[in-house]
Short mmCIF file of C-alpha atoms in Angstrom, two decimals:
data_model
loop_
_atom_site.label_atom_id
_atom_site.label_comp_id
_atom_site.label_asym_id
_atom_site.label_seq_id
_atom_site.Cartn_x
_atom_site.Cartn_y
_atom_site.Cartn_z
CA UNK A 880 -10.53 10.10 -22.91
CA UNK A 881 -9.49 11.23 -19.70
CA UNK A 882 -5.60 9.80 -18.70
CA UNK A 883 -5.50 8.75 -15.15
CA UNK A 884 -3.71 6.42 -12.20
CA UNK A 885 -6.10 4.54 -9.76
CA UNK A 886 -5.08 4.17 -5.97
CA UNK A 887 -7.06 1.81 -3.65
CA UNK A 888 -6.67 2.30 -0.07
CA UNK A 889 -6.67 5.77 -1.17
CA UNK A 890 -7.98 7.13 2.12
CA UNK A 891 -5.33 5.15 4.22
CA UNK A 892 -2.24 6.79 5.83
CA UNK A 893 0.24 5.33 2.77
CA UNK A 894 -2.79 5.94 -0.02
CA UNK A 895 -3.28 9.47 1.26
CA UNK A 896 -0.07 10.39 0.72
CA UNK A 897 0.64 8.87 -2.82
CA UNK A 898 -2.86 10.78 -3.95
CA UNK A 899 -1.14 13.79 -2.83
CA UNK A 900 2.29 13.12 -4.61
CA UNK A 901 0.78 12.38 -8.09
CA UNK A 902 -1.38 15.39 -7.68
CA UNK A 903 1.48 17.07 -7.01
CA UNK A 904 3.31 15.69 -10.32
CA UNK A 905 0.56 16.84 -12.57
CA UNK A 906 -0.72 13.26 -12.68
CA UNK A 907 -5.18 12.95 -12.92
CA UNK A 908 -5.66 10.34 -9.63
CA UNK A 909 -9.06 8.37 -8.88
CA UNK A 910 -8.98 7.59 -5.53
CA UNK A 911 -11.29 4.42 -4.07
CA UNK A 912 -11.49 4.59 -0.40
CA UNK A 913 -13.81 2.94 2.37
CA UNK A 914 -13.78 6.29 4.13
CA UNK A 915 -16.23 8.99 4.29
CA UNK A 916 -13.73 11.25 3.22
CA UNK A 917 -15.62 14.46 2.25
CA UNK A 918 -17.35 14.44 5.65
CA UNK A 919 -14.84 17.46 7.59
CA UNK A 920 -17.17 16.89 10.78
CA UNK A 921 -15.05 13.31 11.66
CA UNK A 922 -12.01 12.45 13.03
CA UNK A 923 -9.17 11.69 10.73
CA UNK A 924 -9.46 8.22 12.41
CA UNK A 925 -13.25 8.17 10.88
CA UNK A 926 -12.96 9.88 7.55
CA UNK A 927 -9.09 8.84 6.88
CA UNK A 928 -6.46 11.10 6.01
CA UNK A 929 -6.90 12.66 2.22
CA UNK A 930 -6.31 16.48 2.40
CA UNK A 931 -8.70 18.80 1.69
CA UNK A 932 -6.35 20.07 -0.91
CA UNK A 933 -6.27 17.10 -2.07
CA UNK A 934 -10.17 16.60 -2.23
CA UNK A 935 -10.67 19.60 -3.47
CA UNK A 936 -8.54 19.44 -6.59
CA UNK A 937 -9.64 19.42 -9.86
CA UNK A 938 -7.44 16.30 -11.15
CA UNK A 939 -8.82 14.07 -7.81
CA UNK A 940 -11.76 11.65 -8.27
CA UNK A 941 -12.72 9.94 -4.87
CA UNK A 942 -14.84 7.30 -4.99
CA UNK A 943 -16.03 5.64 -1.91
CA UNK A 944 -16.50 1.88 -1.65
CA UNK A 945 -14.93 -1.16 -0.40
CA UNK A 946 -12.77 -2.61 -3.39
CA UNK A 947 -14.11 -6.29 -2.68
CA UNK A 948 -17.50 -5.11 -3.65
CA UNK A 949 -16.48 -3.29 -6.61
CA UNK A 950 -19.69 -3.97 -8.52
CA UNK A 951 -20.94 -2.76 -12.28
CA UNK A 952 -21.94 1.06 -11.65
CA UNK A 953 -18.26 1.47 -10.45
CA UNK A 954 -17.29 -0.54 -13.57
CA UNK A 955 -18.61 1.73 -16.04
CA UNK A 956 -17.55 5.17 -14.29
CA UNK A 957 -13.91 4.00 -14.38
CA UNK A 958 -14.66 2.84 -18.02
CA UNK A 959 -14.46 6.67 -18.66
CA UNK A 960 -10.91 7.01 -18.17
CA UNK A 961 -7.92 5.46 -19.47
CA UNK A 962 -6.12 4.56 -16.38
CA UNK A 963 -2.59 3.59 -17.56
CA UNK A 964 -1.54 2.30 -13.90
CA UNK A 965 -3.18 1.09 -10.46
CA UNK A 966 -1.49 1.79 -7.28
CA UNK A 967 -2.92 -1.38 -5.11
CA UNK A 968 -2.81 -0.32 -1.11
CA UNK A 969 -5.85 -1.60 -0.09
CA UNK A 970 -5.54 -3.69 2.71
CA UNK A 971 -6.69 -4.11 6.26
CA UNK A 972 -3.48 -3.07 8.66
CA UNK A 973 -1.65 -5.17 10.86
CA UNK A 974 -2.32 -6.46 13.88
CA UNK A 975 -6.14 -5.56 13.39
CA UNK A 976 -7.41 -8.55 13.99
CA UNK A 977 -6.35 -12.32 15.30
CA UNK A 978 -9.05 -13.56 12.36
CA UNK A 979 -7.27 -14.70 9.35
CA UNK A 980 -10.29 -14.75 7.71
CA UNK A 981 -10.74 -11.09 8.01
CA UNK A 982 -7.56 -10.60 6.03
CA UNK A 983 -8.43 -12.51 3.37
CA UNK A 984 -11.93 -10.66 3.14
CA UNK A 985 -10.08 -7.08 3.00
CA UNK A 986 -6.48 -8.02 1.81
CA UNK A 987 -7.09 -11.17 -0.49
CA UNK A 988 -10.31 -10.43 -2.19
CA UNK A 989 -9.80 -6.88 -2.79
CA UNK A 990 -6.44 -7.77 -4.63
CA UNK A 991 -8.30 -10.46 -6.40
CA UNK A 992 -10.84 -7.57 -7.81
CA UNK A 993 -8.15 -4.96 -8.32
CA UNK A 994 -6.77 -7.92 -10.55
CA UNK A 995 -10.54 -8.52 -12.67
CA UNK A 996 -10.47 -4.81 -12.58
CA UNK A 997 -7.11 -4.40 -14.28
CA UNK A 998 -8.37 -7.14 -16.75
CA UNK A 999 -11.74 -5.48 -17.35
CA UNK A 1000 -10.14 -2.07 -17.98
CA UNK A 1001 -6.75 -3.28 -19.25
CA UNK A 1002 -5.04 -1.64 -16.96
CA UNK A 1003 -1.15 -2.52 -17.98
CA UNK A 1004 0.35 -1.90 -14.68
CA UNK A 1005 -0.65 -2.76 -11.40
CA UNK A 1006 1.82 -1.65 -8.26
CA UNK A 1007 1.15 -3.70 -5.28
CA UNK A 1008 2.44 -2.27 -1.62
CA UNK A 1009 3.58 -5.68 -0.34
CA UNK A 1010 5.86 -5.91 3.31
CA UNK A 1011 8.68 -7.28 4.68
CA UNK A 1012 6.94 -9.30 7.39
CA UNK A 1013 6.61 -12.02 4.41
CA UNK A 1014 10.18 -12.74 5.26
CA UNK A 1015 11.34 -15.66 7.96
CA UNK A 1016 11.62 -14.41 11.15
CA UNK A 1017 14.93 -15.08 12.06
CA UNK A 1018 15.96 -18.33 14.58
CA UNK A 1019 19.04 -16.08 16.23
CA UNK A 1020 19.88 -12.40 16.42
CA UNK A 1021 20.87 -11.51 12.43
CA UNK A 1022 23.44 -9.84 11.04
CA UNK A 1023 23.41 -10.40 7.51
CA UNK A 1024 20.80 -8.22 5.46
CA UNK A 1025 17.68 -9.59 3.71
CA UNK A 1026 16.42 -9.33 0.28
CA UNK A 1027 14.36 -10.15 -2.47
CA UNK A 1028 15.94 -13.99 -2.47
CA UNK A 1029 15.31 -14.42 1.79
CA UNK A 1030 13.12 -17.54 2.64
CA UNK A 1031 9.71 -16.56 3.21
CA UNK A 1032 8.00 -17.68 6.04
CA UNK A 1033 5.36 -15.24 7.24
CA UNK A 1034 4.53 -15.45 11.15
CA UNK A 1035 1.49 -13.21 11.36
CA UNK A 1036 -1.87 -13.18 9.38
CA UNK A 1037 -0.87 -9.53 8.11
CA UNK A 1038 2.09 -10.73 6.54
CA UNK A 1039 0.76 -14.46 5.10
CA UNK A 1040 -2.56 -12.40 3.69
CA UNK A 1041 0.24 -10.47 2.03
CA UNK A 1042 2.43 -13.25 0.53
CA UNK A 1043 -0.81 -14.88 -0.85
CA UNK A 1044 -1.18 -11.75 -2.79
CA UNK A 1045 2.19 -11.39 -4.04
CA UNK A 1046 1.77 -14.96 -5.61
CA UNK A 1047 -1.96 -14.48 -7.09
CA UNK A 1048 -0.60 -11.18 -8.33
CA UNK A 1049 2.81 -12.90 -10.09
CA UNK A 1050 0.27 -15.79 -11.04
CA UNK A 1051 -1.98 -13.16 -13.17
CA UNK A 1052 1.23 -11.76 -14.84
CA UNK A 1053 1.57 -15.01 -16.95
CA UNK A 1054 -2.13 -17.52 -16.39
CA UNK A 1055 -4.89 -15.88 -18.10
CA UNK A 1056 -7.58 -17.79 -16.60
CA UNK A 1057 -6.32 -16.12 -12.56
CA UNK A 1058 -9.67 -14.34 -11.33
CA UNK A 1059 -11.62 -15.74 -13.92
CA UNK A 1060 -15.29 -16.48 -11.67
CA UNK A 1061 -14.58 -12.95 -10.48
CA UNK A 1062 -14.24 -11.48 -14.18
CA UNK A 1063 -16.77 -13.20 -15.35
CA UNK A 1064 -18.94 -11.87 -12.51
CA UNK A 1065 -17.74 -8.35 -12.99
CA UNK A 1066 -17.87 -8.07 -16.68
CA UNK A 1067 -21.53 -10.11 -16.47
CA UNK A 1068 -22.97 -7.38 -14.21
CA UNK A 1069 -21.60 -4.74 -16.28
CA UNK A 1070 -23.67 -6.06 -19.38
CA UNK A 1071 -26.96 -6.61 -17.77
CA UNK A 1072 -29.37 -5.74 -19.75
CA UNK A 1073 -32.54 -5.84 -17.27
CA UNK A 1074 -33.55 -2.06 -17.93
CA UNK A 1075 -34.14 -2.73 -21.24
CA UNK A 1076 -37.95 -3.56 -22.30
CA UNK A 1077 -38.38 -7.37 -22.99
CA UNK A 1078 -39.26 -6.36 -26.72
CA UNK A 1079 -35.63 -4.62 -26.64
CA UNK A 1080 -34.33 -7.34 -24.83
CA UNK A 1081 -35.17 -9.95 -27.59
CA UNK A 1082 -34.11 -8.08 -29.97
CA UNK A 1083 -30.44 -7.12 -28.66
CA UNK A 1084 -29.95 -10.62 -27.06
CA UNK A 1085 -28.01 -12.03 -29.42
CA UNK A 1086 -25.88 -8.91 -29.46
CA UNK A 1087 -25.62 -8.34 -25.98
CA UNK A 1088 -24.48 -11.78 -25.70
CA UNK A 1089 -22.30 -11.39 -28.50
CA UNK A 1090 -20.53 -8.13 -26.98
CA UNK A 1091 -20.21 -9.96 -23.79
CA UNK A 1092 -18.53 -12.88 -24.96
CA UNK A 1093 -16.36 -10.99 -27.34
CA UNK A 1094 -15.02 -8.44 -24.02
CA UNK A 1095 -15.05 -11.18 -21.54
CA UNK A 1096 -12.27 -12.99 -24.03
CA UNK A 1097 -10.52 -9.92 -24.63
CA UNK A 1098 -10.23 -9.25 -20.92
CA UNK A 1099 -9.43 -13.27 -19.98
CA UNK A 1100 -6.47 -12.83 -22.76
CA UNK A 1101 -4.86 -9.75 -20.83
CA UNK A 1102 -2.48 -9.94 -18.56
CA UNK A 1103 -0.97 -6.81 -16.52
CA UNK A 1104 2.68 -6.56 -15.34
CA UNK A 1105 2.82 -6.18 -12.29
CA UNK A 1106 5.39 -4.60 -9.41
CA UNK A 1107 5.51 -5.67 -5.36
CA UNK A 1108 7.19 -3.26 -3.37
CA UNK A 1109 8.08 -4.69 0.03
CA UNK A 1110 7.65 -2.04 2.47
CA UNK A 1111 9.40 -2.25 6.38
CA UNK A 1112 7.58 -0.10 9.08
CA UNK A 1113 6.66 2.83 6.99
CA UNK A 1114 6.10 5.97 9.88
CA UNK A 1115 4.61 9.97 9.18
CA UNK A 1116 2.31 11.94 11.29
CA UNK A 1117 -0.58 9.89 10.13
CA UNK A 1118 0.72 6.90 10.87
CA UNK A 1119 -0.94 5.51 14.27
CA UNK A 1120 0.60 2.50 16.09
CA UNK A 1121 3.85 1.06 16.02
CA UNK A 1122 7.31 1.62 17.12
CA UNK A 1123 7.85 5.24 15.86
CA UNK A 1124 4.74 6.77 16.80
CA UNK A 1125 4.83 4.68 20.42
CA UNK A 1126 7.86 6.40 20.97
CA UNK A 1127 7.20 9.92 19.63
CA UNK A 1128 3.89 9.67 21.71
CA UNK A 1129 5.50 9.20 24.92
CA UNK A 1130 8.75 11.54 24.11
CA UNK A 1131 5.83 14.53 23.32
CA UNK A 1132 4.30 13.71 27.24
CA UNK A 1133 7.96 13.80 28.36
CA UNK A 1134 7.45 10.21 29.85
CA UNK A 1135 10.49 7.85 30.74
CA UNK A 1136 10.79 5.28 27.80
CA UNK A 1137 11.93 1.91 29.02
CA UNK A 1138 13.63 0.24 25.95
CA UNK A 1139 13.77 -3.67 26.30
CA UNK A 1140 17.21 -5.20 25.60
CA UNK A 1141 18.68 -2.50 26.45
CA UNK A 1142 17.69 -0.77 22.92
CA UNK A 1143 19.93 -3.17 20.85
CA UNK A 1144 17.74 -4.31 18.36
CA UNK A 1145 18.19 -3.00 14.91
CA UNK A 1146 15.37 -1.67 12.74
CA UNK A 1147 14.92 -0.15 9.43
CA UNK A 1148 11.96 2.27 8.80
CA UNK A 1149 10.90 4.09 5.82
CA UNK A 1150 9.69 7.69 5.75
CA UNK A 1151 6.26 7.50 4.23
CA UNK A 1152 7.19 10.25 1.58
CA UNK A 1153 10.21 7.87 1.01
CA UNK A 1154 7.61 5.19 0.16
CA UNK A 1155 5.47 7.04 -2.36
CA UNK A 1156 8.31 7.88 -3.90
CA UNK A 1157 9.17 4.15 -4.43
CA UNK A 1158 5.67 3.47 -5.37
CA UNK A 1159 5.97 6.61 -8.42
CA UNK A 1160 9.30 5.05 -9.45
CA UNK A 1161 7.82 1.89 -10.30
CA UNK A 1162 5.38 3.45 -12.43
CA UNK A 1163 8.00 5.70 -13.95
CA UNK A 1164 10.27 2.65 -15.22
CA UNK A 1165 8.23 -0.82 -15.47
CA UNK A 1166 8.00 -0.14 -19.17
CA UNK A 1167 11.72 -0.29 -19.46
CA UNK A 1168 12.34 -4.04 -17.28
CA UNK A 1169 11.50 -7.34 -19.27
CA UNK A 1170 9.23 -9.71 -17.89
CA UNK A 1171 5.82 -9.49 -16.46
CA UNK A 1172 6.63 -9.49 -12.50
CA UNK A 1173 9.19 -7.57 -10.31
CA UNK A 1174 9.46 -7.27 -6.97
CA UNK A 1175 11.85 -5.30 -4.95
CA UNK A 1176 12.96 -4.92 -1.00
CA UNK A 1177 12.33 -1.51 0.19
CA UNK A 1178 14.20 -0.01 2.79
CA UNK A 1179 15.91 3.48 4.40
CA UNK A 1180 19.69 3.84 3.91
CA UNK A 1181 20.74 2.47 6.93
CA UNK A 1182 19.12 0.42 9.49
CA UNK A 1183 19.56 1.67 13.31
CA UNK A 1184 19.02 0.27 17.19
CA UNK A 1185 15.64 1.38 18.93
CA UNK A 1186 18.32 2.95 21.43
CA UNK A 1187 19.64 5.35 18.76
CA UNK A 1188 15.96 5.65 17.06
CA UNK A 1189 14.51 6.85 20.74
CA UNK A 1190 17.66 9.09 20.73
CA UNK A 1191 16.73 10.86 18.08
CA UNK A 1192 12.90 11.25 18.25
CA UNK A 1193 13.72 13.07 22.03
CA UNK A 1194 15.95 14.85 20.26
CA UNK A 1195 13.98 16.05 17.14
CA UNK A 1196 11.25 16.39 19.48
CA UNK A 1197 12.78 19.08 21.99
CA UNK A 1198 11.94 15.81 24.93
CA UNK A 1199 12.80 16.03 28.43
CA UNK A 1200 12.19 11.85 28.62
CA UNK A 1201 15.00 9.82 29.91
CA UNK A 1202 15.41 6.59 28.30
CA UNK A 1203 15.67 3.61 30.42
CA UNK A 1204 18.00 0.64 29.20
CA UNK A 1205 15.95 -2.12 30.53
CA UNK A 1206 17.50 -5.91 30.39
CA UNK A 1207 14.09 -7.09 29.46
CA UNK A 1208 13.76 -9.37 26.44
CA UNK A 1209 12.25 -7.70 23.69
CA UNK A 1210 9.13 -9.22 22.22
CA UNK A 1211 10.57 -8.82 18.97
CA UNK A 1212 13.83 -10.08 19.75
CA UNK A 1213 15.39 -9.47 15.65
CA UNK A 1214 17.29 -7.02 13.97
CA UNK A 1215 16.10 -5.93 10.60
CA UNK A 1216 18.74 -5.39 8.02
CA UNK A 1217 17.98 -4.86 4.70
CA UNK A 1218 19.55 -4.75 1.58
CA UNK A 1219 17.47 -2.27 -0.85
CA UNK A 1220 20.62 -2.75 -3.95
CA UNK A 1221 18.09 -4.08 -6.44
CA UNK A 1222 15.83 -1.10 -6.14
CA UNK A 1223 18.84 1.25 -5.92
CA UNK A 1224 19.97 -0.19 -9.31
CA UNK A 1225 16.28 -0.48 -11.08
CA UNK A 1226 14.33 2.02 -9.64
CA UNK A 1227 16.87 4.85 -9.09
CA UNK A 1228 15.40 4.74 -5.52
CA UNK A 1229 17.81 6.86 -3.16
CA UNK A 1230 16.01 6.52 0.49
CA UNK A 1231 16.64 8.91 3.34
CA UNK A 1232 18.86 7.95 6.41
CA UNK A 1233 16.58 7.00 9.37
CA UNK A 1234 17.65 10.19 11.39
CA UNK A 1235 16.89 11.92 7.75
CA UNK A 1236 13.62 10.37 8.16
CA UNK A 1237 12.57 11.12 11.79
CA UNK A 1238 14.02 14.86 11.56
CA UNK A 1239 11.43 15.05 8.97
CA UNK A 1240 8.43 13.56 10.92
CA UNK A 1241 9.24 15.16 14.06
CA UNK A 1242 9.18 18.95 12.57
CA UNK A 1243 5.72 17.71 11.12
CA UNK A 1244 4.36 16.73 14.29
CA UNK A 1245 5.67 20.02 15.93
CA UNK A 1246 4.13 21.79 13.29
CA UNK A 1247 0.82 20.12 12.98
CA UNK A 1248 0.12 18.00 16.26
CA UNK A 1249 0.45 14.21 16.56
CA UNK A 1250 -3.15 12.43 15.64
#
């Protein structure tokens, strides 16, 4: 049988990447994505942002579907394999809506079928991309740095869709019965036996029942470790919206960039091939940690003002924009300092500086274009 990892959200700016990664670490990936990713003739907005190297090799299995309606012909194709982890990225992106109940349609119930999934399949690890905006929002300008043990108190639907995650995910690490109506469901559909004859029906009833009975206690009984990894801003060429791409956007038209609060701000933002590599690490050493859930800050090396970030992207960027240090209040009036020791010490994880980091992105965007 066929060894192999399983990313959702694999057609997503972060998934897209970590495909690529693992492919390029000799790892067999199967890749479930809501995109039509085959389809060259769309945008990369349309059809998402998989390579076609990465479509085209011969270890890469994409699957198309929404992961919240996973359903029984999915089931039994990934029955084929023996998918020793499960990268879980799918999740609709921040800011995309003002409807909490369209995060919990395409954050919470997908996570709630990865989980069924992982029970189904007994998948023993399941890495969750989780984010820092579960943390408080600080009252006054910080300048201590937060971690694993900060109060959480998430102030947008992005980040409380997320939190809910991170505790049904901890939950199935240690109660057997979390996601049991959905198991039930999946494993139910998986076993129907209505294209059987009714003569073959009688006969096999009692077994089909018995098989059915016997997996869906196997699969209740199983309980995958599980790893949250929470990301801040993660930026790369494919990444579109948010501070780093803003900037680099208006920097590439050689527009004046007026920076509110004069640019004082601090912010910490990973390099998305800084992120995968988080992600891989927790794969890599989950076996060796006790205990059934871990979760780690993520972060770059060092956290920097928008003034100095802006700096550098004009820099990077060969920009004739003049950067204007308005006394505005920012929106966002925080600064984000984190404190990344714990993954340092357990994953091995050695981040990038943030100039490292835009230096990087900026000589991919000359190179390629900005989306």
């Amino acid at each position: 049988m066929q060894k192999a990892i399983l990313v959702t959200g694999a057609s997503g700016f972060l998934g897209a990447q970590l495909c690529a990664d693992l492919l390029q670490a000799g790892y067999y990936v199967i890749g479930i994505g809501r995109k039509d990713a085959h389809n060259l003739s769309l945008s990369p907005r349309e059809r998402g942002f998989l390579e076609t190297t990465t479509l085209q090799n011969p270890r890469f299995n994409y699957m198309r579907l929404e992961l919240k309606n996973i359903d029984n012909k999915t089931l039994k194709n990934l029955k084929e394999y023996r998918i020793e982890s499960c990268f879980h990225l799918a999740s609709m992106v921040e800011y995309a809506s003002h409807n909490y109940h369209n995060y919990h349609n395409y954050t919470i119930t997908p996570t709630l079928k990865c989980i069924a999934l992982a029970k189904a399949l007994q998948i023993p690890h399941i890495i969750f991309s989780s984010t820092s905006s579960v943390i408080a929002a600080p009252t006054q300008i910080a300048t201590t740095p937060t971690n694993e043990a900060t109060p959480i108190s998430p102030m947008t639907n992005y980040g409380l869709a997320k939190f809910v995650c991170e505790k049904i995910l901890e939950f199935a690490t240690f109660n057997p019965h979390t996601t049991q109506s959905v198991l039930e469901s999946l494993l139910d559909s998986s076993l129907d036996s209505s294209t059987k004859s009714k003569a073959d029906s009688r006969v096999d009833s009692g077994l089909d029942s018995a098989k059915k009975q016997a997996e869906l206690a196997h699969s209740k009984a199983f309980m995958p470790k599980v790893v949250c990894l929470r990301f801040p801003a993660i930026f790369g060429r494919n990444h579109l919206g948010g501070i780093i791409y803003d900037l680099a956007k208006e920097a590439l038209q050689g527009h004046d960039i007026e920076l509110y609060n004069k640019g004082e701000n601090l912010r910490n933002i990973l390099y998305v091939t800084d992120a995968t590599k988080a992600l891989i690490l927790a794969m890599q050493h989950i076996t060796e940690w006790e205990g059934g859930y871990h979760l780690f800050q993520l972060g770059s090396r060092d956290s920097q003002s928008v003034h100095t970030i802006a700096q550098l992207l004009v820099r990077y960027l060969h920009s004739s924009s003049h950067l204007i240090l308005s006394t505005k209040p920012s929106p966002n009036n925080f600064n984000a300092i984190l404190d990344t020791t714990k993954a340092q010490q357990m994953l091995h994880f050695k981040p990038m500086s943030i100039e490292e980091g835009i230096q990087a992105y900026c000589q991919d965007i000359l190179e390629k274009g900005l989306l």
